[in-house]
XYZ file of C-alpha atoms in Angstrom:
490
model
C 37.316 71.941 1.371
C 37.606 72.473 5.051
C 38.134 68.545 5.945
C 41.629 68.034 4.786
C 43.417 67.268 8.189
C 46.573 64.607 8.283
C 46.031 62.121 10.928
C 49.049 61.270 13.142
C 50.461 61.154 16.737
C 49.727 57.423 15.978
C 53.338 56.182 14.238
C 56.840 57.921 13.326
C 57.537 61.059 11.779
C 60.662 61.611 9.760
C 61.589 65.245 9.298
C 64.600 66.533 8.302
C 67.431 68.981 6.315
C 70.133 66.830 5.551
C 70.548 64.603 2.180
C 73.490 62.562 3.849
C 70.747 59.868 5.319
C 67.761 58.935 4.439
C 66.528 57.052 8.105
C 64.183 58.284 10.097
C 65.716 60.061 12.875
C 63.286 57.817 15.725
C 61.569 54.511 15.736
C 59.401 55.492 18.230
C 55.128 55.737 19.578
C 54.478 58.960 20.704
C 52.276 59.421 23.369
C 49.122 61.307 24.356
C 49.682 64.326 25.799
C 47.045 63.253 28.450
C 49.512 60.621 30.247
C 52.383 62.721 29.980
C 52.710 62.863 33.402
C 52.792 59.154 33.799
C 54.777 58.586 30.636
C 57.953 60.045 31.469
C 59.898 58.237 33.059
C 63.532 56.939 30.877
C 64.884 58.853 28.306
C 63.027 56.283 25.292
C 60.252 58.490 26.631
C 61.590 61.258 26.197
C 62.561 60.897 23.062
C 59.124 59.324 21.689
C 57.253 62.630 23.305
C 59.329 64.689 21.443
C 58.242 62.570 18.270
C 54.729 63.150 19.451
C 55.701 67.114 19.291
C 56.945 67.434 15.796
C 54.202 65.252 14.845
C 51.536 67.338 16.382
C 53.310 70.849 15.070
C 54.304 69.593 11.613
C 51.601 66.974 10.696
C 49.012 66.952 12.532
C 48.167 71.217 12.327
C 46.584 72.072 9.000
C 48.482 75.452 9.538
C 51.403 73.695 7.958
C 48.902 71.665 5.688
C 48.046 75.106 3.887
C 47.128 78.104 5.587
C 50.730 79.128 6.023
C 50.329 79.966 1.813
C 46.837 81.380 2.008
C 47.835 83.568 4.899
C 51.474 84.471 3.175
C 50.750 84.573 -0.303
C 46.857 85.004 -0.855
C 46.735 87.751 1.649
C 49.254 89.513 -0.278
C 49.720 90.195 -4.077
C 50.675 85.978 -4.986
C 47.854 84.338 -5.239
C 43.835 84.474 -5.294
C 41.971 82.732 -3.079
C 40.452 80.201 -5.291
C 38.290 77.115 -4.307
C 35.290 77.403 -2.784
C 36.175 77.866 1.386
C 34.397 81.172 2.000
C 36.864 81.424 5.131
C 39.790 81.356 2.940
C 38.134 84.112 0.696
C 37.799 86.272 4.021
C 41.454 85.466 4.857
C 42.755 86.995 1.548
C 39.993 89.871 0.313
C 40.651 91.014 4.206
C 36.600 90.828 4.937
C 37.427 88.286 7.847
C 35.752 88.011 11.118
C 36.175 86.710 14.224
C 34.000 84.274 13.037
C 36.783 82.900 10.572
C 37.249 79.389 10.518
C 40.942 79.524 9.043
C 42.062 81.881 11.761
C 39.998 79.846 14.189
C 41.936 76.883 13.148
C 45.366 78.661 12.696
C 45.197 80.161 16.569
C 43.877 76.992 18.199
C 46.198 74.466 16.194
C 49.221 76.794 16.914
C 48.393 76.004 20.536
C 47.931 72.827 20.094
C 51.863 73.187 19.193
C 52.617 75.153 21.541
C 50.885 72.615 24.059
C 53.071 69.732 22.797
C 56.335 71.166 22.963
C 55.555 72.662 26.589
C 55.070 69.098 27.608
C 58.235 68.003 26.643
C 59.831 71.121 28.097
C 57.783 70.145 31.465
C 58.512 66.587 31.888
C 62.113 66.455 29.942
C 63.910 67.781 32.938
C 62.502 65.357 35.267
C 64.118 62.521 34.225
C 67.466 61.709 35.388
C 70.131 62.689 32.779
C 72.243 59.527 33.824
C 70.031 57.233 31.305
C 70.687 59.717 28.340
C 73.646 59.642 26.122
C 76.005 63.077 26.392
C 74.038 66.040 25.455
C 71.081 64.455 24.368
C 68.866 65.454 27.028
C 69.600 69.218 26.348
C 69.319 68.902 22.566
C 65.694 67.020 22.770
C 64.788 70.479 25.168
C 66.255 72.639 22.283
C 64.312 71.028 19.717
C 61.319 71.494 22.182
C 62.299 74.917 22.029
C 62.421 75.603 18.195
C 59.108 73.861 18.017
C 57.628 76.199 20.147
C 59.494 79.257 18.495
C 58.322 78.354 14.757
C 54.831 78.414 16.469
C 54.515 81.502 18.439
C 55.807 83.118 15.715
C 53.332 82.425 13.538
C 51.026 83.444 16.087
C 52.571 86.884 16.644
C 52.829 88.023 13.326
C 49.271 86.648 12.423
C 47.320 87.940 15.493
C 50.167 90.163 17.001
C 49.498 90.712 20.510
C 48.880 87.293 21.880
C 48.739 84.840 25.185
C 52.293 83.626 26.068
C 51.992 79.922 27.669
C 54.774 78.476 28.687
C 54.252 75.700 30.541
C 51.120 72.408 30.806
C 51.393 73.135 34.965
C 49.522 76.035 36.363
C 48.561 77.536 33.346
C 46.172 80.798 34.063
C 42.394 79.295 33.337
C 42.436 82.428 31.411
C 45.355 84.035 29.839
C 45.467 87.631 28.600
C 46.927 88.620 25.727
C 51.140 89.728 25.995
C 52.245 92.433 24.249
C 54.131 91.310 21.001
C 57.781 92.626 22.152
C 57.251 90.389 24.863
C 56.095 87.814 22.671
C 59.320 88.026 20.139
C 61.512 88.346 22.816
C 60.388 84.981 24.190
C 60.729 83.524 20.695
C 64.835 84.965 20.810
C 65.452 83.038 24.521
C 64.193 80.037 22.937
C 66.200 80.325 19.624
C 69.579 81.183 21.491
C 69.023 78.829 24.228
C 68.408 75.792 21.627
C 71.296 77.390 19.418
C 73.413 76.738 22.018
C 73.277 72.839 22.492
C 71.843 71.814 18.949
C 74.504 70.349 16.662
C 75.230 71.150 13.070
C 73.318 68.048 11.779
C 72.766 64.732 13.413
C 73.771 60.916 11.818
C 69.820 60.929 10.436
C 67.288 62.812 9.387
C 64.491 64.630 11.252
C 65.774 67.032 14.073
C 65.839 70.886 14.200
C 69.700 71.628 13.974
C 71.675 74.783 15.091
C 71.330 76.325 11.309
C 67.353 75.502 11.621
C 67.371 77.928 14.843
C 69.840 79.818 13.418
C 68.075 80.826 9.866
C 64.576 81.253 12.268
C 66.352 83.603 14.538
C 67.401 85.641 11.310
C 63.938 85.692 10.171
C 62.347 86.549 13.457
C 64.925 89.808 14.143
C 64.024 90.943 10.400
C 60.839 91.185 11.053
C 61.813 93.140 14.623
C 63.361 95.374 12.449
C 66.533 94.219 14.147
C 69.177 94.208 11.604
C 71.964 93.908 12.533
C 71.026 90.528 14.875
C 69.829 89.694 11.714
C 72.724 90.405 9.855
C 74.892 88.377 12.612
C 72.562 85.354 12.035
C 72.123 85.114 8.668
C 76.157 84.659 8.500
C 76.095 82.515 11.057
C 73.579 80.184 8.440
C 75.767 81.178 5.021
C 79.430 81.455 6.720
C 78.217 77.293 8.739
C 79.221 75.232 5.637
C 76.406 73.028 6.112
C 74.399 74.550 3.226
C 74.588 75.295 -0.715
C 72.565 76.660 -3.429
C 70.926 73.994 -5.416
C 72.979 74.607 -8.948
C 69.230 74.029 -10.846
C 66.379 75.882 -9.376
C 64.072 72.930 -10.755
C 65.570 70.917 -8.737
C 64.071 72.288 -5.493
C 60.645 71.183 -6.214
C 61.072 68.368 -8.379
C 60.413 66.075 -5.680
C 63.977 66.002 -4.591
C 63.901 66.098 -0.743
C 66.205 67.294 2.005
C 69.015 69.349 -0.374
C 71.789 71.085 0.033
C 69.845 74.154 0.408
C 67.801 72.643 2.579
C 67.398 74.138 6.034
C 64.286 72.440 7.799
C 61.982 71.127 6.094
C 58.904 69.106 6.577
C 59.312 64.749 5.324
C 56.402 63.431 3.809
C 56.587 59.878 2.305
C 54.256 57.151 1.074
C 55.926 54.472 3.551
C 55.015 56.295 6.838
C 51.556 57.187 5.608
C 52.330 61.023 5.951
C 51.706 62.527 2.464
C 51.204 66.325 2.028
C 47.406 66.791 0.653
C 49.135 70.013 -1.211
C 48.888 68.314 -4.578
C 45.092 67.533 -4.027
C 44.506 71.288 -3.238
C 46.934 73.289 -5.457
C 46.909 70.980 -8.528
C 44.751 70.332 -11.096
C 42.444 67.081 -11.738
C 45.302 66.049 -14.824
C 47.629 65.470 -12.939
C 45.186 62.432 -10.931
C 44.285 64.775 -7.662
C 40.834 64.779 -6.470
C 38.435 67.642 -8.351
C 37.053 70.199 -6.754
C 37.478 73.985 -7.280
C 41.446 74.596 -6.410
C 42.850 77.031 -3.935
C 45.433 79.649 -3.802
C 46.043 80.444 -7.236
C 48.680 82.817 -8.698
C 47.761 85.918 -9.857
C 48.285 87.586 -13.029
C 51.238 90.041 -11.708
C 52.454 87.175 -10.418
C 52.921 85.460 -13.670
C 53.508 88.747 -15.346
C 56.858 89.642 -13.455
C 58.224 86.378 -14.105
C 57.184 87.252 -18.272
C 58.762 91.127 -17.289
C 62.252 89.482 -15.882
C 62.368 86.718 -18.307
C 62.247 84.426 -15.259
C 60.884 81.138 -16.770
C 62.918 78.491 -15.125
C 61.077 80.100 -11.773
C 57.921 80.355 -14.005
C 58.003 77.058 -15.100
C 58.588 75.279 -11.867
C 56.170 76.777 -9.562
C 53.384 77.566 -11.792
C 51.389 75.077 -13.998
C 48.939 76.173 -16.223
C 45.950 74.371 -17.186
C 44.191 74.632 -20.529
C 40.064 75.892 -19.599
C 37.488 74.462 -22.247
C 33.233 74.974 -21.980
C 33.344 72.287 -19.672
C 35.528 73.556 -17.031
C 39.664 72.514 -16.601
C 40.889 70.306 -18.181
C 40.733 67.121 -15.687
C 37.741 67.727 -14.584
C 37.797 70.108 -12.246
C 35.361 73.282 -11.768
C 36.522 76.492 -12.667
C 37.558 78.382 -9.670
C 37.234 81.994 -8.862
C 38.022 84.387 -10.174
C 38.365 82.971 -13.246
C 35.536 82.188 -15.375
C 34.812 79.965 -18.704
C 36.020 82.545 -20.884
C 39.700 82.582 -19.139
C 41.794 80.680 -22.153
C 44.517 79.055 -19.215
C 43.875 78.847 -15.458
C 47.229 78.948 -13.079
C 47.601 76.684 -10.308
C 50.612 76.520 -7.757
C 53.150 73.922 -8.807
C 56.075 73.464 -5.578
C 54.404 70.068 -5.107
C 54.270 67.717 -7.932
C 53.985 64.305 -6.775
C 50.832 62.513 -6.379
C 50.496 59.173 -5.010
C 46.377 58.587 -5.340
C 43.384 59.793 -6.769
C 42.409 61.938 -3.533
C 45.712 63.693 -4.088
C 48.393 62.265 -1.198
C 51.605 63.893 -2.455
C 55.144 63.012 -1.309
C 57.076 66.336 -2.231
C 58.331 67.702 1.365
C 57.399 71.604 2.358
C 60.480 73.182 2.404
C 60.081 75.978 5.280
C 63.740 77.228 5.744
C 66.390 77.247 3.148
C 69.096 78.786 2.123
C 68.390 81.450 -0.923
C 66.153 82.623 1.996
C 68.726 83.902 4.192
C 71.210 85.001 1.613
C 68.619 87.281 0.382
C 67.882 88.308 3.670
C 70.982 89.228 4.376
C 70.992 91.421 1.067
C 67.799 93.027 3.005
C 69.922 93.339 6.571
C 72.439 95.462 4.401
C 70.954 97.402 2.690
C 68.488 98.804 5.881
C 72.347 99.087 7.272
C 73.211 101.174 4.747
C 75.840 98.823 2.953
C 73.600 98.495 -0.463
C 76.543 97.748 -2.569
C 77.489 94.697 -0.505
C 73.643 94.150 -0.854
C 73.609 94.004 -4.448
C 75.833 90.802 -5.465
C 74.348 88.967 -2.935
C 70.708 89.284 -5.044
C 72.586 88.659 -8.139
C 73.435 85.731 -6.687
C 70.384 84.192 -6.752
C 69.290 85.637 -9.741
C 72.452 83.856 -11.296
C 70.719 80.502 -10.731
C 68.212 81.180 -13.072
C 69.875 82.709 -15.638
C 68.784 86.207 -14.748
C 70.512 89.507 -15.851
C 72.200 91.103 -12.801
C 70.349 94.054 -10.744
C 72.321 97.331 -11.766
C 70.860 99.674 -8.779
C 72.444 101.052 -6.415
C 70.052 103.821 -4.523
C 69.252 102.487 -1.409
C 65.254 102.246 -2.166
C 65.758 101.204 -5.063
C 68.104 98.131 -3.983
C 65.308 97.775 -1.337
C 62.342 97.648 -4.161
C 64.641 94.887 -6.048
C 65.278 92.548 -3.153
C 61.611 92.778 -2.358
C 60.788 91.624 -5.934
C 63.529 88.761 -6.369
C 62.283 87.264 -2.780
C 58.710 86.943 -4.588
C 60.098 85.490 -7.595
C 62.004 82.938 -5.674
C 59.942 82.070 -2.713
C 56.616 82.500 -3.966
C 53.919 80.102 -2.347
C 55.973 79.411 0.287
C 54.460 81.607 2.488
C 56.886 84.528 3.040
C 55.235 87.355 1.079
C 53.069 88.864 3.713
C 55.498 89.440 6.154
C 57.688 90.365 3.308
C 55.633 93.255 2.390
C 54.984 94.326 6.125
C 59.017 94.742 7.016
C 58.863 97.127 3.645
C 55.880 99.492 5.104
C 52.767 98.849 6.063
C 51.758 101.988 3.875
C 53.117 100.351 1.049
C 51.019 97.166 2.027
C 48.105 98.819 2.002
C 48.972 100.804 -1.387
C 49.376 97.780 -2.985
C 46.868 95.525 -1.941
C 44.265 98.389 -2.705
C 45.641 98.301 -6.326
C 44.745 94.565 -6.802
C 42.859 93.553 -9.711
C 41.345 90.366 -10.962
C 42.241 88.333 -14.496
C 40.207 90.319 -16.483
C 41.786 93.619 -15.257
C 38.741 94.727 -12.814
C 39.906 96.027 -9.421
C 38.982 94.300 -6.224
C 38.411 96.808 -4.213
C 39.530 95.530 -1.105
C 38.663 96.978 2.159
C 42.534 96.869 3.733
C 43.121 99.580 6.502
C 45.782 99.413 9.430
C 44.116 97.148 11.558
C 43.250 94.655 9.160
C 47.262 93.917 8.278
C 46.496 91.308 11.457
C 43.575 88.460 11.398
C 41.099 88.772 14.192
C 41.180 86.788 17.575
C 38.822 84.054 16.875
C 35.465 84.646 18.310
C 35.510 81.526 20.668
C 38.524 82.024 21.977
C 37.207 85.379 23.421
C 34.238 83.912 24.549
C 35.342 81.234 26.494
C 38.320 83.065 27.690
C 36.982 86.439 29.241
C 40.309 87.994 29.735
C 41.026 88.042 25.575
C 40.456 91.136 24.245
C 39.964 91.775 19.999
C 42.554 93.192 17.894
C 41.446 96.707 16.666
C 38.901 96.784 13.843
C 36.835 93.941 13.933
């Protein structure tokens, strides 16, 4: 199913992180990015282009559709591929090529992002900041900025080394590739420059705050290997006061939107016509989605850790399983690979829940930032620090929540090995484990993805070396731009 692309940049987008209101944070049109430089002109404009931005980054990209969790969680050990996309089977048994159409997509929509926060970040400053209310023109440039951030790091830590394009006005017709450090350390200017004039939370929902920058800057030094920064951040996030756990785990992904845990988070919603096709894809034909072979299922570790841990209130809310008769799942649906008619119960993923029509529009939000996040984060930041019994409570913490028996180690791998496994537990599919796996070794990556097997216990064999930890530069990227060069390998 490669077609399944929300439509917008034609109405309002509400996204959010507070639960204290519900209204859409603009009533505005935004505009086409091809009479942007006609279109700004009072600060209305300026605020319906930066619609037009989150739109484009959070809505209208499939990246943030899906790929995010095949790229995250099927390249790792979370879920299969599934369905019957032979670019998302590339993505996750690494036999990709430049050829891919999911990295294709993923590097051209990320620019597409990239594009529409740059315009804002053009045009913004031209307009005199007499027509805009205190601060306002600085924060709508901050959000600009975190837009932009979220996106080029997804870029970096997809393709690593990659074009850094800053601005709509003389751009290079043909951009080489910037080194990653460069990359990263573009990503921290933006995050502490739009940390600086974003507030806590605004009246309504659907701005990047100073805790959505905040918790991105954590993630982005942890995976620098900067701990310490990250350290500083993710207190900054815990210590704000803005945030809380969520006292039932369930709760998260019930359909509940914009918690206390909640960070940033993407607002989906039958009114505005911007519904998350997640249900359609993940979710099997019972529950009224559209059939077809579903993607990105868990795997069998997967579901076996949560049995090993007696974690079933995790278990139970972000994995449904379906009963499989002669005829294929129950619902209707084809059986999808790798499992086959004689598999008694096929997973699928279960963080979205709602459904709102036959062809599967689904209202549950996609949480990308929250708070068990960072606090186990921070357990990580100690512990590379060397502080792995302040470490230690912190993953108990969580583990708490769902009625889980407290970690008792205290070497400092083995602290490391246990806050690796609780992040899986509690933010599987939401597309975290690759770059998970990656801070902990990329010899340990490879080890593990090497000892993969399917269902039925047969090993997949899959060809992962060094240079396949990053997806290919798209084939058409290079040939139309003859100053991109390929990533090692492929």
């Amino acid at each position: 199913m490669n077609n399944h692309k929300i439509l917008t940049l034609a109405i309002i987008v509400a996204m959010g992180l507070s639960s204290a209101c519900k209204k859409d944070f603009l009533n505005k049109q935004p505009i086409s990015q091809g009479t942007a430089g006609n279109y700004y002109k009072t600060a209305s404009d300026a605020e319906g282009g930066l619609v037009g931005a989150y739109s484009q980054a959070f809505l209208s990209d499939q990246y943030w559709v899906w790929d995010y969790i095949s790229n995250g969680d099927a390249r790792a050990d979370n879920c299969y591929a599934g369905g019957d996309n032979p670019d998302n089977f590339g993505i996750a048994n690494f036999t990709a090529t430049p050829l891919n159409g999911n990295s294709t997509r993923d590097w051209q929509g990320l620019y597409q992002d990239i594009f529409a926060a740059n315009t804002v970040l053009d045009y913004v400053p031209k307009i005199p900041a007499a027509g805009f209310a205190a601060g306002r023109q600085a924060q709508i440039l901050g959000e600009a900025k975190f837009i932009r951030a979220i996106s080029y790091f997804q870029l970096v830590t997809t393709f690593g080394d990659v074009p850094l394009i800053l601005s709509t006005v003389n751009v290079a017709p043909k951009p080489a590739r910037t080194a990653a450090t460069a990359v990263y350390a573009q990503i921290e200017n933006d995050l502490t420059t739009a940390e600086a004039v974003l507030p806590v939370s605004f009246p309504n929902v659907g701005h990047a705050t100073k805790g959505s920058v905040q918790a991105l800057l954590a993630k982005v030094y942890a995976q620098e290997g900067k701990y310490q920064q990250c350290l500083d951040y993710c207190n900054k996030v815990i210590n704000s006061g803005q945030y809380s756990l969520v006292a039932n785990f369930a709760n998260l992904f019930d359909g509940t939107k914009n918690t206390t845990e909640s960070i940033f988070e993407i607002q989906h919603s039958a009114a505005s016509g911007f519904t998350t096709y997640n249900t359609s894809l993940f979710l099997p034909a019972v529950f009224g989605t559209y059939s077809f072979k579903k993607f990105d299922l868990p795997t069998s570790n997967l579901i076996a850790l949560y049995n090993a841990q007696g974690d079933n209130i995790r278990l139970n809310s972000s994995v449904y399983q379906a009963t499989v008769t002669s005829d294929g799942l129950a619902g209707g649906d084809p059986i999808p690979a790798p499992y086959t008619t004689a598999s008694a119960t096929v997973p699928f993923l279960y963080k979205w829940k709602t459904n709102i029509s036959q062809f599967g529009g689904g209202t549950d939000n996609t949480v990308l930032l929250r708070l068990a996040d960072i606090i186990l984060l921070k357990a990580e930041a100690l512990n590379q620090l060397g502080q792995s019994a302040e470490a230690v409570p912190l993953v108990n913490q969580i583990r708490a929540r769902v009625k889980l028996a407290p970690i008792t180690v205290t070497a400092q791998a083995d602290v490391a090995l246990a806050i690796l496994t609780e992040r899986r537990m509690e933010l599987a599919f939401e597309g975290n484990r690759w770059n998970d796996l990656l801070r902990f070794g990329a010899q340990y990556t490879i080890s593990l993805i090497k000892s993969q097997v399917d269902p039925y216990g047969k090993a997949f064999n899959y060809p992962i070396t060094q240079s396949r930890l990053i997806l290919p530069v798209p084939y058409n990227e290079i040939q139309l731009d003859g100053n991109l060069t390929q990533n090692a390998g492929y």
